[in-house]
mmCIF file of C-alpha atoms in Angstrom:
data_model
loop_
_atom_site.group_PDB
_atom_site.id
_atom_site.type_symbol
_atom_site.label_atom_id
_atom_site.label_comp_id
_atom_site.label_asym_id
_atom_site.label_seq_id
_atom_site.Cartn_x
_atom_site.Cartn_y
_atom_site.Cartn_z
ATOM 1 C CA MET A 1 -14.404 57.519 -9.966
ATOM 2 C CA ASP A 2 -14.840 56.158 -6.331
ATOM 3 C CA SER A 3 -11.947 53.678 -5.326
ATOM 4 C CA PRO A 4 -12.653 50.261 -5.780
ATOM 5 C CA ALA A 5 -14.354 48.421 -2.831
ATOM 6 C CA PRO A 6 -12.909 45.028 -1.753
ATOM 7 C CA ILE A 7 -14.895 41.935 -2.601
ATOM 8 C CA THR A 8 -14.339 39.231 0.115
ATOM 9 C CA ALA A 9 -16.041 35.922 1.114
ATOM 10 C CA GLU A 10 -18.044 35.742 4.262
ATOM 11 C CA PRO A 11 -15.681 35.148 7.616
ATOM 12 C CA ALA A 12 -14.261 31.503 8.061
ATOM 13 C CA GLY A 13 -17.128 29.252 9.067
ATOM 14 C CA ALA A 14 -19.127 29.579 5.990
ATOM 15 C CA GLY A 15 -18.749 25.874 5.113
ATOM 16 C CA LEU A 16 -21.445 23.893 3.544
ATOM 17 C CA ALA A 17 -23.074 20.450 5.397
ATOM 18 C CA LEU A 18 -25.463 18.239 3.610
ATOM 19 C CA ARG A 19 -27.486 15.773 5.625
ATOM 20 C CA ARG A 20 -29.342 12.590 4.444
ATOM 21 C CA ILE A 21 -30.784 14.676 1.416
ATOM 22 C CA ARG A 22 -33.296 12.676 -0.542
ATOM 23 C CA LYS A 23 -35.200 13.967 -3.773
ATOM 24 C CA ALA A 24 -37.213 11.853 -6.097
ATOM 25 C CA PHE A 25 -39.095 12.900 -9.257
ATOM 26 C CA GLY A 26 -42.191 10.240 -9.324
ATOM 27 C CA PRO A 27 -40.311 6.787 -9.315
ATOM 28 C CA ILE A 28 -36.988 8.166 -10.133
ATOM 29 C CA VAL A 29 -34.815 8.568 -7.188
ATOM 30 C CA ALA A 30 -32.528 11.620 -7.901
ATOM 31 C CA LEU A 31 -30.737 11.625 -4.415
ATOM 32 C CA ASP A 32 -30.615 8.814 -2.177
ATOM 33 C CA GLY A 33 -29.241 10.246 1.487
ATOM 34 C CA ILE A 34 -26.612 12.319 0.338
ATOM 35 C CA ASP A 35 -24.210 13.155 3.251
ATOM 36 C CA LEU A 36 -21.379 15.699 2.355
ATOM 37 C CA ASP A 37 -19.027 18.429 4.248
ATOM 38 C CA VAL A 38 -17.592 21.229 2.275
ATOM 39 C CA LYS A 39 -14.921 23.074 4.352
ATOM 40 C CA SER A 40 -14.836 26.746 4.788
ATOM 41 C CA GLY A 41 -12.666 28.132 1.675
ATOM 42 C CA GLU A 42 -12.579 24.751 -0.047
ATOM 43 C CA PHE A 43 -12.923 23.803 -3.839
ATOM 44 C CA LEU A 44 -14.812 20.819 -3.812
ATOM 45 C CA THR A 45 -15.914 19.279 -7.340
ATOM 46 C CA ILE A 46 -19.097 16.877 -7.637
ATOM 47 C CA LEU A 47 -17.922 14.498 -10.393
ATOM 48 C CA GLY A 48 -20.604 12.052 -12.022
ATOM 49 C CA PRO A 49 -22.150 11.029 -15.419
ATOM 50 C CA SER A 50 -25.311 12.571 -16.706
ATOM 51 C CA GLY A 51 -28.202 11.520 -14.325
ATOM 52 C CA SER A 52 -26.149 11.074 -11.441
ATOM 53 C CA GLY A 53 -27.962 13.663 -9.524
ATOM 54 C CA LYS A 54 -25.449 16.405 -9.081
ATOM 55 C CA THR A 55 -27.431 19.259 -10.624
ATOM 56 C CA THR A 56 -30.224 18.367 -8.474
ATOM 57 C CA LEU A 57 -28.127 18.626 -5.500
ATOM 58 C CA LEU A 58 -26.531 21.755 -6.470
ATOM 59 C CA LYS A 59 -30.045 23.098 -6.968
ATOM 60 C CA ILE A 60 -31.039 22.119 -3.431
ATOM 61 C CA VAL A 61 -27.937 23.842 -2.186
ATOM 62 C CA ALA A 62 -29.186 26.977 -4.108
ATOM 63 C CA GLY A 63 -32.516 26.586 -2.936
ATOM 64 C CA PHE A 64 -34.184 26.273 -6.544
ATOM 65 C CA GLU A 65 -35.210 22.558 -5.413
ATOM 66 C CA LEU A 66 -36.507 21.520 -2.061
ATOM 67 C CA PRO A 67 -35.364 18.158 -0.582
ATOM 68 C CA GLU A 68 -37.888 15.605 0.432
ATOM 69 C CA GLY A 69 -35.827 14.946 3.285
ATOM 70 C CA GLY A 70 -32.801 15.961 5.075
ATOM 71 C CA ASP A 71 -30.940 19.556 5.902
ATOM 72 C CA VAL A 72 -28.751 21.876 4.208
ATOM 73 C CA LEU A 73 -26.578 23.832 6.821
ATOM 74 C CA LEU A 74 -24.628 26.584 5.480
ATOM 75 C CA GLY A 75 -22.003 28.241 8.046
ATOM 76 C CA GLY A 76 -24.033 26.128 10.711
ATOM 77 C CA GLU A 77 -27.464 27.608 9.847
ATOM 78 C CA ASP A 78 -29.949 25.648 8.608
ATOM 79 C CA MET A 79 -31.078 26.712 4.939
ATOM 80 C CA THR A 80 -33.140 23.832 3.808
ATOM 81 C CA PHE A 81 -36.233 26.026 3.386
ATOM 82 C CA THR A 82 -35.005 29.403 2.899
ATOM 83 C CA ILE A 83 -35.606 31.309 -0.458
ATOM 84 C CA PRO A 84 -32.858 31.598 -2.466
ATOM 85 C CA ALA A 85 -32.505 35.113 -2.557
ATOM 86 C CA ARG A 86 -31.631 34.911 1.132
ATOM 87 C CA ARG A 87 -29.009 32.523 1.103
ATOM 88 C CA ASN A 88 -26.562 34.873 -0.125
ATOM 89 C CA VAL A 89 -25.059 32.213 -2.807
ATOM 90 C CA GLY A 90 -23.502 33.058 -5.765
ATOM 91 C CA MET A 91 -23.974 30.931 -8.942
ATOM 92 C CA VAL A 92 -22.746 30.361 -12.387
ATOM 93 C CA PHE A 93 -24.673 28.407 -14.922
ATOM 94 C CA GLN A 94 -23.588 26.931 -18.166
ATOM 95 C CA ASN A 95 -25.538 29.097 -20.533
ATOM 96 C CA TYR A 96 -24.272 32.280 -18.502
ATOM 97 C CA ALA A 97 -28.073 33.549 -17.817
ATOM 98 C CA LEU A 98 -26.940 36.974 -18.377
ATOM 99 C CA PHE A 99 -29.886 39.815 -18.973
ATOM 100 C CA PRO A 100 -29.514 40.486 -22.802
ATOM 101 C CA ASN A 101 -30.842 44.039 -22.267
ATOM 102 C CA MET A 102 -28.530 45.082 -19.600
ATOM 103 C CA ASP A 103 -25.025 46.251 -20.350
ATOM 104 C CA VAL A 104 -22.035 44.513 -18.538
ATOM 105 C CA ARG A 105 -22.158 46.851 -15.757
ATOM 106 C CA GLY A 106 -25.831 46.430 -15.330
ATOM 107 C CA ASN A 107 -25.436 42.742 -15.104
ATOM 108 C CA ILE A 108 -22.639 42.627 -12.598
ATOM 109 C CA ALA A 109 -24.452 45.463 -10.309
ATOM 110 C CA PHE A 110 -27.822 43.654 -10.511
ATOM 111 C CA PRO A 111 -27.467 41.515 -7.181
ATOM 112 C CA LEU A 112 -26.042 44.769 -5.495
ATOM 113 C CA GLU A 113 -29.164 46.702 -6.660
ATOM 114 C CA VAL A 114 -31.441 44.027 -5.412
ATOM 115 C CA ARG A 115 -29.785 44.400 -2.171
ATOM 116 C CA ARG A 116 -30.263 48.043 -2.059
ATOM 117 C CA MET A 117 -26.501 48.989 -1.504
ATOM 118 C CA PRO A 118 -25.461 52.833 -1.555
ATOM 119 C CA ARG A 119 -24.736 54.063 -5.322
ATOM 120 C CA ALA A 120 -20.860 54.481 -4.248
ATOM 121 C CA GLU A 121 -20.455 51.115 -2.726
ATOM 122 C CA ILE A 122 -22.090 49.577 -5.864
ATOM 123 C CA ASP A 123 -19.754 51.537 -8.301
ATOM 124 C CA GLY A 124 -16.710 50.566 -6.182
ATOM 125 C CA ARG A 125 -17.973 46.991 -6.177
ATOM 126 C CA VAL A 126 -18.363 46.647 -9.632
ATOM 127 C CA ALA A 127 -14.848 48.294 -10.786
ATOM 128 C CA THR A 128 -13.309 45.437 -8.274
ATOM 129 C CA ALA A 129 -15.088 42.801 -10.127
ATOM 130 C CA LEU A 130 -14.299 43.836 -13.449
ATOM 131 C CA GLU A 131 -10.904 44.101 -12.435
ATOM 132 C CA LEU A 132 -10.814 40.827 -10.823
ATOM 133 C CA VAL A 133 -12.018 39.335 -14.023
ATOM 134 C CA ASP A 134 -10.047 41.231 -16.339
ATOM 135 C CA LEU A 135 -12.964 43.006 -18.066
ATOM 136 C CA GLU A 136 -12.014 46.690 -17.468
ATOM 137 C CA GLY A 137 -13.221 48.652 -20.291
ATOM 138 C CA TYR A 138 -16.109 46.466 -21.200
ATOM 139 C CA GLU A 139 -18.632 48.108 -18.866
ATOM 140 C CA ARG A 140 -20.731 49.511 -21.855
ATOM 141 C CA ARG A 141 -21.030 46.266 -23.940
ATOM 142 C CA PHE A 142 -23.736 44.001 -24.046
ATOM 143 C CA PRO A 143 -23.833 40.117 -23.800
ATOM 144 C CA ARG A 144 -24.256 39.797 -27.667
ATOM 145 C CA GLN A 145 -21.215 41.868 -28.262
ATOM 146 C CA LEU A 146 -19.042 39.634 -26.010
ATOM 147 C CA SER A 147 -17.250 36.189 -26.864
ATOM 148 C CA GLY A 148 -18.130 33.037 -24.819
ATOM 149 C CA GLY A 149 -15.460 33.490 -22.688
ATOM 150 C CA GLN A 150 -15.953 37.116 -21.907
ATOM 151 C CA GLN A 151 -19.765 36.238 -21.068
ATOM 152 C CA GLN A 152 -18.652 33.712 -18.792
ATOM 153 C CA ARG A 153 -16.472 36.262 -16.802
ATOM 154 C CA VAL A 154 -19.232 38.575 -16.579
ATOM 155 C CA ALA A 155 -21.421 35.644 -15.155
ATOM 156 C CA LEU A 156 -18.629 35.159 -12.584
ATOM 157 C CA ALA A 157 -18.278 38.765 -11.776
ATOM 158 C CA ARG A 158 -21.847 38.834 -11.120
ATOM 159 C CA ALA A 159 -21.750 35.839 -8.944
ATOM 160 C CA ILE A 160 -18.737 36.997 -6.607
ATOM 161 C CA VAL A 161 -19.547 40.762 -6.915
ATOM 162 C CA PHE A 162 -21.758 40.757 -3.633
ATOM 163 C CA GLY A 163 -19.240 38.440 -1.071
ATOM 164 C CA PRO A 164 -21.349 35.390 -1.430
ATOM 165 C CA ARG A 165 -20.937 32.838 1.430
ATOM 166 C CA LEU A 166 -20.822 30.004 -1.176
ATOM 167 C CA LEU A 167 -20.041 29.873 -4.882
ATOM 168 C CA LEU A 168 -21.789 27.286 -6.977
ATOM 169 C CA LEU A 169 -20.581 26.468 -10.437
ATOM 170 C CA ASP A 170 -22.763 24.191 -12.861
ATOM 171 C CA GLU A 171 -20.805 22.760 -15.499
ATOM 172 C CA PRO A 172 -19.575 26.599 -16.366
ATOM 173 C CA PHE A 173 -17.061 25.733 -19.257
ATOM 174 C CA GLY A 174 -19.129 23.323 -21.270
ATOM 175 C CA ALA A 175 -20.006 25.851 -24.003
ATOM 176 C CA LEU A 176 -16.251 26.884 -24.297
ATOM 177 C CA ASP A 177 -13.615 25.329 -26.599
ATOM 178 C CA ARG A 178 -10.764 23.357 -25.336
ATOM 179 C CA LYS A 179 -8.125 25.938 -25.028
ATOM 180 C CA LEU A 180 -10.719 28.504 -23.743
ATOM 181 C CA ARG A 181 -11.797 25.973 -21.129
ATOM 182 C CA GLU A 182 -8.617 25.459 -19.759
ATOM 183 C CA ALA A 183 -7.675 29.028 -19.484
ATOM 184 C CA MET A 184 -10.837 29.768 -17.544
ATOM 185 C CA GLN A 185 -10.450 26.706 -15.162
ATOM 186 C CA LEU A 186 -7.083 28.332 -14.103
ATOM 187 C CA GLU A 187 -8.677 31.611 -13.824
ATOM 188 C CA VAL A 188 -11.630 30.652 -11.729
ATOM 189 C CA ARG A 189 -9.193 28.517 -9.536
ATOM 190 C CA ARG A 190 -7.050 31.646 -8.945
ATOM 191 C CA LEU A 191 -9.992 34.060 -8.308
ATOM 192 C CA GLN A 192 -11.325 31.374 -5.595
ATOM 193 C CA ARG A 193 -8.012 31.002 -3.832
ATOM 194 C CA ARG A 194 -7.568 34.837 -3.912
ATOM 195 C CA LEU A 195 -11.169 35.435 -2.386
ATOM 196 C CA GLY A 196 -11.284 32.516 -0.074
ATOM 197 C CA LEU A 197 -14.272 31.311 -1.404
ATOM 198 C CA THR A 198 -15.905 28.199 -0.379
ATOM 199 C CA THR A 199 -16.648 26.753 -3.922
ATOM 200 C CA VAL A 200 -19.021 23.529 -4.898
ATOM 201 C CA PHE A 201 -18.339 22.930 -8.743
ATOM 202 C CA ILE A 202 -20.265 20.547 -10.996
ATOM 203 C CA THR A 203 -18.774 18.595 -13.922
ATOM 204 C CA HIS A 204 -19.002 15.265 -15.676
ATOM 205 C CA ASP A 205 -15.308 15.941 -16.936
ATOM 206 C CA GLN A 206 -12.934 13.926 -14.782
ATOM 207 C CA GLU A 207 -9.684 15.962 -15.773
ATOM 208 C CA GLU A 208 -11.562 19.068 -14.973
ATOM 209 C CA ALA A 209 -11.984 17.614 -11.712
ATOM 210 C CA LEU A 210 -8.949 16.647 -11.048
ATOM 211 C CA ILE A 211 -6.950 20.016 -12.249
ATOM 212 C CA LEU A 212 -9.251 22.297 -10.300
ATOM 213 C CA SER A 213 -10.261 20.415 -6.649
ATOM 214 C CA ASP A 214 -9.097 20.418 -3.328
ATOM 215 C CA ARG A 215 -11.352 17.315 -2.938
ATOM 216 C CA ILE A 216 -13.564 15.539 -5.416
ATOM 217 C CA ALA A 217 -16.951 13.719 -4.312
ATOM 218 C CA VAL A 218 -17.937 11.153 -7.344
ATOM 219 C CA MET A 219 -21.723 10.691 -7.730
ATOM 220 C CA HIS A 220 -23.424 7.693 -9.033
ATOM 221 C CA ARG A 221 -27.208 6.941 -9.245
ATOM 222 C CA GLY A 222 -27.948 9.469 -6.521
ATOM 223 C CA ARG A 223 -25.447 8.539 -4.110
ATOM 224 C CA ILE A 224 -21.896 9.579 -3.257
ATOM 225 C CA GLU A 225 -19.507 6.716 -4.116
ATOM 226 C CA GLN A 226 -16.238 8.551 -2.646
ATOM 227 C CA VAL A 227 -15.184 11.703 -1.563
ATOM 228 C CA ALA A 228 -11.326 12.076 -1.591
ATOM 229 C CA LEU A 229 -8.241 14.227 -2.806
ATOM 230 C CA PRO A 230 -7.521 14.090 -6.270
ATOM 231 C CA ARG A 231 -4.635 11.826 -6.300
ATOM 232 C CA GLU A 232 -6.245 9.475 -3.948
ATOM 233 C CA LEU A 233 -9.065 9.172 -6.099
ATOM 234 C CA TYR A 234 -6.995 8.413 -9.117
ATOM 235 C CA GLU A 235 -4.548 6.096 -7.543
ATOM 236 C CA ARG A 236 -6.951 4.422 -4.720
ATOM 237 C CA PRO A 237 -10.590 4.301 -5.672
ATOM 238 C CA ALA A 238 -12.767 2.996 -3.719
ATOM 239 C CA ASN A 239 -15.070 0.697 -5.822
ATOM 240 C CA ALA A 240 -15.091 -0.405 -9.607
ATOM 241 C CA PHE A 241 -17.516 2.669 -10.520
ATOM 242 C CA VAL A 242 -14.874 5.070 -9.372
ATOM 243 C CA ALA A 243 -12.070 3.261 -10.821
ATOM 244 C CA ASP A 244 -13.739 2.951 -14.361
ATOM 245 C CA PHE A 245 -15.086 6.423 -14.398
ATOM 246 C CA VAL A 246 -12.028 8.358 -13.194
ATOM 247 C CA GLY A 247 -9.132 8.043 -15.648
ATOM 248 C CA GLU A 248 -8.020 5.204 -18.025
ATOM 249 C CA SER A 249 -8.124 2.032 -16.393
ATOM 250 C CA ASN A 250 -7.541 -1.871 -16.685
ATOM 251 C CA LEU A 251 -9.860 -3.432 -14.639
ATOM 252 C CA LEU A 252 -9.968 -7.454 -13.587
ATOM 253 C CA PHE A 253 -12.098 -9.256 -11.000
ATOM 254 C CA GLY A 254 -11.042 -12.099 -9.018
ATOM 255 C CA ARG A 255 -10.529 -13.594 -5.744
ATOM 256 C CA ILE A 256 -7.697 -13.620 -3.313
ATOM 257 C CA ALA A 257 -5.987 -17.079 -3.774
ATOM 258 C CA ALA A 258 -3.104 -16.534 -1.369
ATOM 259 C CA MET A 259 -1.520 -14.125 1.232
ATOM 260 C CA ARG A 260 1.893 -13.626 2.382
ATOM 261 C CA ASP A 261 3.966 -10.987 3.889
ATOM 262 C CA GLY A 262 1.794 -8.106 3.026
ATOM 263 C CA ARG A 263 1.150 -9.361 -0.551
ATOM 264 C CA VAL A 264 -1.837 -11.419 -1.898
ATOM 265 C CA GLU A 265 -1.912 -13.309 -5.201
ATOM 266 C CA ILE A 266 -5.041 -12.668 -7.076
ATOM 267 C CA ALA A 267 -6.575 -15.452 -9.161
ATOM 268 C CA PHE A 268 -8.759 -14.318 -12.354
ATOM 269 C CA GLU A 269 -11.221 -16.413 -14.303
ATOM 270 C CA ASN A 270 -8.909 -16.247 -17.645
ATOM 271 C CA ASP A 271 -6.118 -18.199 -15.350
ATOM 272 C CA LEU A 272 -4.191 -14.852 -15.119
ATOM 273 C CA ARG A 273 -2.423 -14.469 -11.680
ATOM 274 C CA LEU A 274 -1.336 -11.054 -10.348
ATOM 275 C CA THR A 275 0.378 -10.134 -7.187
ATOM 276 C CA ALA A 276 -0.481 -6.997 -5.310
ATOM 277 C CA ARG A 277 0.380 -5.213 -1.906
ATOM 278 C CA ALA A 278 -2.669 -5.607 0.084
ATOM 279 C CA GLU A 279 -3.853 -7.689 2.818
ATOM 280 C CA MET A 280 -7.222 -9.289 2.617
ATOM 281 C CA PRO A 281 -8.434 -12.944 3.601
ATOM 282 C CA VAL A 282 -8.232 -15.666 1.142
ATOM 283 C CA GLY A 283 -11.309 -16.145 -0.829
ATOM 284 C CA THR A 284 -12.284 -12.354 -0.831
ATOM 285 C CA ARG A 285 -13.830 -11.387 -4.049
ATOM 286 C CA VAL A 286 -11.725 -8.176 -5.302
ATOM 287 C CA GLY A 287 -11.302 -5.984 -8.085
ATOM 288 C CA ALA A 288 -7.876 -5.132 -9.346
ATOM 289 C CA LEU A 289 -7.012 -1.688 -10.957
ATOM 290 C CA ILE A 290 -4.117 -0.973 -13.021
ATOM 291 C CA ARG A 291 -3.364 2.294 -14.666
ATOM 292 C CA PRO A 292 -2.040 2.325 -18.279
ATOM 293 C CA GLU A 293 0.717 4.220 -17.392
ATOM 294 C CA ARG A 294 1.988 2.003 -14.679
ATOM 295 C CA LEU A 295 2.773 -0.874 -17.118
ATOM 296 C CA HIS A 296 6.398 -0.865 -18.294
ATOM 297 C CA LEU A 297 7.892 -2.675 -21.248
ATOM 298 C CA THR A 298 10.245 -5.260 -20.891
ATOM 299 C CA GLY A 299 13.103 -6.875 -22.238
ATOM 300 C CA ALA A 300 14.001 -10.631 -22.551
ATOM 301 C CA GLY A 301 15.144 -12.306 -19.599
ATOM 302 C CA ALA A 302 14.103 -9.282 -17.230
ATOM 303 C CA GLN A 303 12.422 -10.601 -13.888
ATOM 304 C CA SER A 304 9.234 -9.498 -12.680
ATOM 305 C CA ALA A 305 6.477 -10.365 -10.161
ATOM 306 C CA ASN A 306 3.902 -9.536 -12.845
ATOM 307 C CA ARG A 307 4.676 -10.475 -16.426
ATOM 308 C CA LEU A 308 2.036 -9.868 -19.194
ATOM 309 C CA SER A 309 2.128 -10.242 -22.905
ATOM 310 C CA GLY A 310 -0.458 -9.984 -25.588
ATOM 311 C CA GLU A 311 -1.011 -8.794 -29.277
ATOM 312 C CA VAL A 312 -1.221 -5.209 -30.174
ATOM 313 C CA ILE A 313 -4.310 -4.718 -31.732
ATOM 314 C CA GLU A 314 -4.419 -0.724 -31.548
ATOM 315 C CA THR A 315 -1.880 1.849 -31.501
ATOM 316 C CA VAL A 316 -2.441 5.892 -31.023
ATOM 317 C CA TYR A 317 0.359 8.441 -30.721
ATOM 318 C CA VAL A 318 -0.827 11.178 -28.367
ATOM 319 C CA GLY A 319 2.215 13.522 -28.384
ATOM 320 C CA THR A 320 4.137 12.683 -25.283
ATOM 321 C CA SER A 321 3.177 9.072 -25.326
ATOM 322 C CA HIS A 322 2.063 5.801 -27.304
ATOM 323 C CA LYS A 323 -1.035 4.068 -26.480
ATOM 324 C CA TYR A 324 -0.973 0.492 -27.142
ATOM 325 C CA ARG A 325 -4.351 -1.788 -26.991
ATOM 326 C CA VAL A 326 -3.162 -5.241 -26.296
ATOM 327 C CA ARG A 327 -5.163 -8.402 -26.397
ATOM 328 C CA PHE A 328 -4.123 -11.696 -24.095
ATOM 329 C CA ARG A 329 -4.704 -15.236 -25.838
ATOM 330 C CA ASP A 330 -7.912 -15.622 -23.833
ATOM 331 C CA GLY A 331 -9.401 -12.337 -25.175
ATOM 332 C CA THR A 332 -8.861 -9.975 -22.242
ATOM 333 C CA GLU A 333 -7.567 -6.583 -23.402
ATOM 334 C CA PHE A 334 -5.025 -4.284 -21.480
ATOM 335 C CA LEU A 335 -4.625 -0.344 -22.699
ATOM 336 C CA VAL A 336 -0.727 0.449 -22.307
ATOM 337 C CA ARG A 337 0.753 4.070 -22.045
ATOM 338 C CA VAL A 338 4.412 4.300 -22.913
ATOM 339 C CA ARG A 339 6.288 7.512 -22.909
ATOM 340 C CA ASP A 340 7.360 8.920 -26.122
ATOM 341 C CA THR A 341 11.206 9.021 -26.219
ATOM 342 C CA ALA A 342 13.517 9.206 -29.037
ATOM 343 C CA SER A 343 14.929 5.976 -28.323
ATOM 344 C CA GLN A 344 11.225 4.316 -28.130
ATOM 345 C CA ALA A 345 10.453 3.185 -31.717
ATOM 346 C CA SER A 346 6.599 2.547 -31.996
ATOM 347 C CA VAL A 347 5.209 -0.842 -31.619
ATOM 348 C CA GLU A 348 3.064 -1.905 -34.917
ATOM 349 C CA ILE A 349 -0.185 -3.740 -34.706
ATOM 350 C CA GLY A 350 0.170 -7.333 -34.924
ATOM 351 C CA ALA A 351 3.405 -7.434 -32.714
ATOM 352 C CA SER A 352 3.714 -9.251 -29.667
ATOM 353 C CA LEU A 353 4.331 -6.870 -26.639
ATOM 354 C CA SER A 354 5.440 -7.697 -23.162
ATOM 355 C CA PHE A 355 5.238 -5.527 -20.138
ATOM 356 C CA ASP A 356 5.170 -5.708 -16.383
ATOM 357 C CA VAL A 357 3.667 -3.962 -13.335
ATOM 358 C CA ALA A 358 5.100 -3.657 -9.684
ATOM 359 C CA PRO A 359 2.794 -5.102 -6.887
ATOM 360 C CA GLU A 360 2.199 -1.827 -5.410
ATOM 361 C CA ASP A 361 0.943 -0.321 -8.784
ATOM 362 C CA VAL A 362 -2.048 -3.065 -8.551
ATOM 363 C CA HIS A 363 -4.687 -1.263 -6.389
ATOM 364 C CA VAL A 364 -7.063 -3.843 -4.852
ATOM 365 C CA PHE A 365 -10.424 -3.104 -3.591
ATOM 366 C CA ARG A 366 -13.495 -5.225 -2.666
ATOM 367 C CA HIS A 367 -15.948 -6.065 -5.124
ATOM 368 C CA ASP A 368 -19.448 -7.208 -4.185
ATOM 369 C CA GLU A 369 -21.209 -8.143 -7.732
ATOM 370 C CA ALA A 370 -24.514 -7.590 -6.544
ATOM 371 C CA ALA A 371 -23.723 -4.154 -5.602
ATOM 372 C CA ALA A 372 -21.716 -3.128 -8.623
#
């Protein structure tokens, strides 16, 4: 057999730039002026709920849909109206889209045969792709003879075998069970880094996005709400939608009542007051985000800038921690996550629970009610 041929992404510079992309289906605006840059070799995830426009955007990048306005630039080259076959983009779909009448080798070799590569090079590249996705020895099996995870590997091998300029992944793990999905996530990330592939990944699963991504772009109603590193997105969301969509959250809305020494006091309609590290003018309408794990149980007599207490109305044990839903006297509810330890007994439903949060753990953002 011929020695395996190397599979590499195109040279650095094959980044993706989207400029003012617009698309509507009748009265429904699917994409409302999207601007986005994906660096060469970057793994960027587009995260959003169903109907946010993320799959439509991916189809425009691949060439399966045409925008009504805007530009698609790949490696600095205008690809807006270039047919899919000439974009040199690899794509993996949720349903794998394998050819049922072709064996594994035939499926992987297909994009190379379409490009009329020499037989020796095809054989070498297929062998390399099979090795990369750990499917050596499966060449003569048909899709129906493979598990879901194996089919996904074949689809991935077919998408990378020709050395694409860009790899697009449209919710590729949606049909897999949790354990297999987590294994495939790590496998795809390892492969992407090894090959240096510029990758755009679509998902509605926020945990998946946080695990895989160099950066995440959050979409909502055809617009990009925020593009950031995973940690920044989680800890410092730009607005209420991102704060609520990414991770578990406690959200309150109020106004800045006072400001001094780099701290603000936020007043809420329920008479609650919180101190946070921020600098905003008095009277500014804001949202305040507190992640459940930033709340800490307190004992009697402890001093705190932000003391909260209420009745436990729900308790859930999740292995490494306890989750409590706590209701204040005015009806406001908070989610509290407490790490499970041998010395920490579970709090029962109906019990009173006191907890505090440090000012630096209260994330404050401007909140325009009309735009929310």
